[in-house]
Amino acid sequence: MKNIEQALLARSRAYTPYSKFKVGAAILLKDGRYILGANIENASFGLSNCAERSALYALYSQGIPKEDIVSITVIADDEGPVSPCGACRQVMHELMPKDAKVILANTKGDIMETTTDQLLPYAFMFDEVADE
Ligand code: THU
């Protein structure tokens, strides 16, 4: 599956000298392109950035509209499909369209599909942005 291949490629670029826990995220666009993100850590731990946010911030930085997103696939070497942290759930909820798929996977081949609403029920939103 191309989504998994691309998420693994993203994961290979993770910078994780502290946790050693590498995560990759691959956003599939409607035109078939992928935008990749990896977790990037820092000696000042709080500055570390998760793979999901790296990918979404890269997408926005490149001027790609969120309506172009088909899915985000996230992969790590975890027991089950990787579970996005609370901060990433909040960011995915705001920066992805409601109908986009969130595909969670691990390196053993476990995979599940969900949505940003399922991952973050009753999400915090500013009305002006929610109505857009
Ligand atoms: N991490 C991600 O990049 N995404 C997730 O969904 C879970 C956690 C990162 C943050 C940190 O670099 C490492 O995994 C361990 O928490």
mmCIF file with all atom_site columns, N, CA, C and O in Angstrom, residues 69-95:
data_model
loop_
_atom_site.group_PDB
_atom_site.id
_atom_site.type_symbol
_atom_site.label_atom_id
_atom_site.label_alt_id
_atom_site.label_comp_id
_atom_site.label_asym_id
_atom_site.label_entity_id
_atom_site.label_seq_id
_atom_site.pdbx_PDB_ins_code
_atom_site.Cartn_x
_atom_site.Cartn_y
_atom_site.Cartn_z
_atom_site.occupancy
_atom_site.B_iso_or_equiv
_atom_site.pdbx_formal_charge
_atom_site.auth_seq_id
_atom_site.auth_comp_id
_atom_site.auth_asym_id
_atom_site.auth_atom_id
_atom_site.pdbx_PDB_model_num
ATOM 1   N N  . ILE A 1 69 ? -6.661  17.422 0.939  1.00 0.00 ? 69 ILE A N  1
ATOM 2   C CA . ILE A 1 69 ? -6.197  16.255 1.717  1.00 0.00 ? 69 ILE A CA 1
ATOM 3   C C  . ILE A 1 69 ? -7.185  15.093 1.585  1.00 0.00 ? 69 ILE A C  1
ATOM 4   O O  . ILE A 1 69 ? -8.383  15.255 1.823  1.00 0.00 ? 69 ILE A O  1
ATOM 5   N N  . VAL A 1 70 ? -6.675  13.934 1.217  1.00 0.00 ? 70 VAL A N  1
ATOM 6   C CA . VAL A 1 70 ? -7.475  12.702 1.187  1.00 0.00 ? 70 VAL A CA 1
ATOM 7   C C  . VAL A 1 70 ? -7.314  11.969 2.510  1.00 0.00 ? 70 VAL A C  1
ATOM 8   O O  . VAL A 1 70 ? -8.287  11.516 3.119  1.00 0.00 ? 70 VAL A O  1
ATOM 9   N N  . SER A 1 71 ? -6.066  11.835 2.976  1.00 0.00 ? 71 SER A N  1
ATOM 10  C CA . SER A 1 71 ? -5.813  11.051 4.192  1.00 0.00 ? 71 SER A CA 1
ATOM 11  C C  . SER A 1 71 ? -4.459  11.409 4.778  1.00 0.00 ? 71 SER A C  1
ATOM 12  O O  . SER A 1 71 ? -3.603  11.986 4.096  1.00 0.00 ? 71 SER A O  1
ATOM 13  N N  . ILE A 1 72 ? -4.304  11.030 6.033  1.00 0.00 ? 72 ILE A N  1
ATOM 14  C CA . ILE A 1 72 ? -2.980  11.056 6.658  1.00 0.00 ? 72 ILE A CA 1
ATOM 15  C C  . ILE A 1 72 ? -2.735  9.662  7.208  1.00 0.00 ? 72 ILE A C  1
ATOM 16  O O  . ILE A 1 72 ? -3.623  9.066  7.832  1.00 0.00 ? 72 ILE A O  1
ATOM 17  N N  . THR A 1 73 ? -1.569  9.109  6.905  1.00 0.00 ? 73 THR A N  1
ATOM 18  C CA . THR A 1 73 ? -1.194  7.790  7.415  1.00 0.00 ? 73 THR A CA 1
ATOM 19  C C  . THR A 1 73 ? -0.030  7.972  8.381  1.00 0.00 ? 73 THR A C  1
ATOM 20  O O  . THR A 1 73 ? 0.960   8.624  8.044  1.00 0.00 ? 73 THR A O  1
ATOM 21  N N  . VAL A 1 74 ? -0.180  7.415  9.577  1.00 0.00 ? 74 VAL A N  1
ATOM 22  C CA . VAL A 1 74 ? 0.835   7.572  10.625 1.00 0.00 ? 74 VAL A CA 1
ATOM 23  C C  . VAL A 1 74 ? 1.339   6.194  11.013 1.00 0.00 ? 74 VAL A C  1
ATOM 24  O O  . VAL A 1 74 ? 0.540   5.259  11.200 1.00 0.00 ? 74 VAL A O  1
ATOM 25  N N  . ILE A 1 75 ? 2.668   6.056  11.129 1.00 0.00 ? 75 ILE A N  1
ATOM 26  C CA . ILE A 1 75 ? 3.221   4.728  11.442 1.00 0.00 ? 75 ILE A CA 1
ATOM 27  C C  . ILE A 1 75 ? 4.359   4.839  12.452 1.00 0.00 ? 75 ILE A C  1
ATOM 28  O O  . ILE A 1 75 ? 5.128   5.814  12.453 1.00 0.00 ? 75 ILE A O  1
ATOM 29  N N  . ALA A 1 76 ? 4.427   3.838  13.335 1.00 0.00 ? 76 ALA A N  1
ATOM 30  C CA . ALA A 1 76 ? 5.515   3.751  14.317 1.00 0.00 ? 76 ALA A CA 1
ATOM 31  C C  . ALA A 1 76 ? 5.703   2.274  14.659 1.00 0.00 ? 76 ALA A C  1
ATOM 32  O O  . ALA A 1 76 ? 4.872   1.430  14.293 1.00 0.00 ? 76 ALA A O  1
ATOM 33  N N  . ASP A 1 77 ? 6.799   1.966  15.344 1.00 0.00 ? 77 ASP A N  1
ATOM 34  C CA . ASP A 1 77 ? 7.048   0.592  15.800 1.00 0.00 ? 77 ASP A CA 1
ATOM 35  C C  . ASP A 1 77 ? 6.406   0.451  17.168 1.00 0.00 ? 77 ASP A C  1
ATOM 36  O O  . ASP A 1 77 ? 7.055   0.603  18.203 1.00 0.00 ? 77 ASP A O  1
ATOM 37  N N  . ASP A 1 78 ? 5.094   0.206  17.179 1.00 0.00 ? 78 ASP A N  1
ATOM 38  C CA . ASP A 1 78 ? 4.314   0.207  18.407 1.00 0.00 ? 78 ASP A CA 1
ATOM 39  C C  . ASP A 1 78 ? 3.576   -1.127 18.523 1.00 0.00 ? 78 ASP A C  1
ATOM 40  O O  . ASP A 1 78 ? 3.473   -1.878 17.557 1.00 0.00 ? 78 ASP A O  1
ATOM 41  N N  . GLU A 1 79 ? 3.012   -1.389 19.703 1.00 0.00 ? 79 GLU A N  1
ATOM 42  C CA . GLU A 1 79 ? 2.257   -2.641 19.934 1.00 0.00 ? 79 GLU A CA 1
ATOM 43  C C  . GLU A 1 79 ? 1.077   -2.768 18.970 1.00 0.00 ? 79 GLU A C  1
ATOM 44  O O  . GLU A 1 79 ? 0.894   -3.790 18.331 1.00 0.00 ? 79 GLU A O  1
ATOM 45  N N  . GLY A 1 80 ? 0.276   -1.718 18.920 1.00 0.00 ? 80 GLY A N  1
ATOM 46  C CA . GLY A 1 80 ? -0.871  -1.667 18.006 1.00 0.00 ? 80 GLY A CA 1
ATOM 47  C C  . GLY A 1 80 ? -0.682  -0.481 17.073 1.00 0.00 ? 80 GLY A C  1
ATOM 48  O O  . GLY A 1 80 ? 0.395   0.138  17.084 1.00 0.00 ? 80 GLY A O  1
ATOM 49  N N  . PRO A 1 81 ? -1.700  -0.152 16.287 1.00 0.00 ? 81 PRO A N  1
ATOM 50  C CA . PRO A 1 81 ? -1.613  1.045  15.445 1.00 0.00 ? 81 PRO A CA 1
ATOM 51  C C  . PRO A 1 81 ? -1.284  2.250  16.331 1.00 0.00 ? 81 PRO A C  1
ATOM 52  O O  . PRO A 1 81 ? -1.854  2.394  17.414 1.00 0.00 ? 81 PRO A O  1
ATOM 53  N N  . VAL A 1 82 ? -0.365  3.104  15.901 1.00 0.00 ? 82 VAL A N  1
ATOM 54  C CA . VAL A 1 82 ? 0.112   4.205  16.746 1.00 0.00 ? 82 VAL A CA 1
ATOM 55  C C  . VAL A 1 82 ? -1.051  5.136  17.126 1.00 0.00 ? 82 VAL A C  1
ATOM 56  O O  . VAL A 1 82 ? -1.928  5.413  16.308 1.00 0.00 ? 82 VAL A O  1
ATOM 57  N N  . SER A 1 83 ? -1.038  5.582  18.382 1.00 0.00 ? 83 SER A N  1
ATOM 58  C CA . SER A 1 83 ? -2.110  6.446  18.868 1.00 0.00 ? 83 SER A CA 1
ATOM 59  C C  . SER A 1 83 ? -1.614  7.889  18.926 1.00 0.00 ? 83 SER A C  1
ATOM 60  O O  . SER A 1 83 ? -0.699  8.204  19.689 1.00 0.00 ? 83 SER A O  1
ATOM 61  N N  . PRO A 1 84 ? -2.172  8.785  18.109 1.00 0.00 ? 84 PRO A N  1
ATOM 62  C CA . PRO A 1 84 ? -1.709  10.179 18.106 1.00 0.00 ? 84 PRO A CA 1
ATOM 63  C C  . PRO A 1 84 ? -1.902  10.841 19.472 1.00 0.00 ? 84 PRO A C  1
ATOM 64  O O  . PRO A 1 84 ? -2.895  10.572 20.164 1.00 0.00 ? 84 PRO A O  1
ATOM 65  N N  . CYS A 1 85 ? -0.981  11.702 19.844 1.00 0.00 ? 85 CYS A N  1
ATOM 66  C CA . CYS A 1 85 ? -1.077  12.392 21.137 1.00 0.00 ? 85 CYS A CA 1
ATOM 67  C C  . CYS A 1 85 ? -2.210  13.418 21.095 1.00 0.00 ? 85 CYS A C  1
ATOM 68  O O  . CYS A 1 85 ? -2.740  13.758 20.023 1.00 0.00 ? 85 CYS A O  1
ATOM 69  N N  . GLY A 1 86 ? -2.565  13.928 22.256 1.00 0.00 ? 86 GLY A N  1
ATOM 70  C CA . GLY A 1 86 ? -3.670  14.883 22.351 1.00 0.00 ? 86 GLY A CA 1
ATOM 71  C C  . GLY A 1 86 ? -3.433  16.134 21.517 1.00 0.00 ? 86 GLY A C  1
ATOM 72  O O  . GLY A 1 86 ? -4.351  16.648 20.872 1.00 0.00 ? 86 GLY A O  1
ATOM 73  N N  . ALA A 1 87 ? -2.204  16.646 21.546 1.00 0.00 ? 87 ALA A N  1
ATOM 74  C CA . ALA A 1 87 ? -1.897  17.867 20.786 1.00 0.00 ? 87 ALA A CA 1
ATOM 75  C C  . ALA A 1 87 ? -2.117  17.630 19.294 1.00 0.00 ? 87 ALA A C  1
ATOM 76  O O  . ALA A 1 87 ? -2.699  18.475 18.595 1.00 0.00 ? 87 ALA A O  1
ATOM 77  N N  . CYS A 1 88 ? -1.677  16.486 18.794 1.00 0.00 ? 88 CYS A N  1
ATOM 78  C CA . CYS A 1 88 ? -1.850  16.196 17.359 1.00 0.00 ? 88 CYS A CA 1
ATOM 79  C C  . CYS A 1 88 ? -3.319  15.992 17.008 1.00 0.00 ? 88 CYS A C  1
ATOM 80  O O  . CYS A 1 88 ? -3.753  16.350 15.910 1.00 0.00 ? 88 CYS A O  1
ATOM 81  N N  . ARG A 1 89 ? -4.094  15.426 17.935 1.00 0.00 ? 89 ARG A N  1
ATOM 82  C CA . ARG A 1 89 ? -5.534  15.262 17.662 1.00 0.00 ? 89 ARG A CA 1
ATOM 83  C C  . ARG A 1 89 ? -6.188  16.627 17.477 1.00 0.00 ? 89 ARG A C  1
ATOM 84  O O  . ARG A 1 89 ? -7.008  16.837 16.581 1.00 0.00 ? 89 ARG A O  1
ATOM 85  N N  . GLN A 1 90 ? -5.806  17.575 18.332 1.00 0.00 ? 90 GLN A N  1
ATOM 86  C CA . GLN A 1 90 ? -6.358  18.932 18.234 1.00 0.00 ? 90 GLN A CA 1
ATOM 87  C C  . GLN A 1 90 ? -5.958  19.577 16.905 1.00 0.00 ? 90 GLN A C  1
ATOM 88  O O  . GLN A 1 90 ? -6.781  20.172 16.206 1.00 0.00 ? 90 GLN A O  1
ATOM 89  N N  . VAL A 1 91 ? -4.693  19.428 16.533 1.00 0.00 ? 91 VAL A N  1
ATOM 90  C CA . VAL A 1 91 ? -4.194  20.058 15.299 1.00 0.00 ? 91 VAL A CA 1
ATOM 91  C C  . VAL A 1 91 ? -4.799  19.379 14.065 1.00 0.00 ? 91 VAL A C  1
ATOM 92  O O  . VAL A 1 91 ? -5.239  20.052 13.121 1.00 0.00 ? 91 VAL A O  1
ATOM 93  N N  . MET A 1 92 ? -4.869  18.046 14.059 1.00 0.00 ? 92 MET A N  1
ATOM 94  C CA . MET A 1 92 ? -5.464  17.344 12.910 1.00 0.00 ? 92 MET A CA 1
ATOM 95  C C  . MET A 1 92 ? -6.927  17.743 12.753 1.00 0.00 ? 92 MET A C  1
ATOM 96  O O  . MET A 1 92 ? -7.427  17.917 11.639 1.00 0.00 ? 92 MET A O  1
ATOM 97  N N  . HIS A 1 93 ? -7.631  17.899 13.879 1.00 0.00 ? 93 HIS A N  1
ATOM 98  C CA . HIS A 1 93 ? -9.053  18.245 13.828 1.00 0.00 ? 93 HIS A CA 1
ATOM 99  C C  . HIS A 1 93 ? -9.265  19.576 13.129 1.00 0.00 ? 93 HIS A C  1
ATOM 100 O O  . HIS A 1 93 ? -10.185 19.746 12.334 1.00 0.00 ? 93 HIS A O  1
ATOM 101 N N  . GLU A 1 94 ? -8.389  20.537 13.406 1.00 0.00 ? 94 GLU A N  1
ATOM 102 C CA . GLU A 1 94 ? -8.567  21.871 12.806 1.00 0.00 ? 94 GLU A CA 1
ATOM 103 C C  . GLU A 1 94 ? -7.995  21.972 11.394 1.00 0.00 ? 94 GLU A C  1
ATOM 104 O O  . GLU A 1 94 ? -8.563  22.645 10.545 1.00 0.00 ? 94 GLU A O  1
ATOM 105 N N  . LEU A 1 95 ? -6.898  21.279 11.138 1.00 0.00 ? 95 LEU A N  1
ATOM 106 C CA . LEU A 1 95 ? -6.195  21.500 9.866  1.00 0.00 ? 95 LEU A CA 1
ATOM 107 C C  . LEU A 1 95 ? -6.566  20.503 8.772  1.00 0.00 ? 95 LEU A C  1
ATOM 108 O O  . LEU A 1 95 ? -6.083  20.612 7.649  1.00 0.00 ? 95 LEU A O  1
#
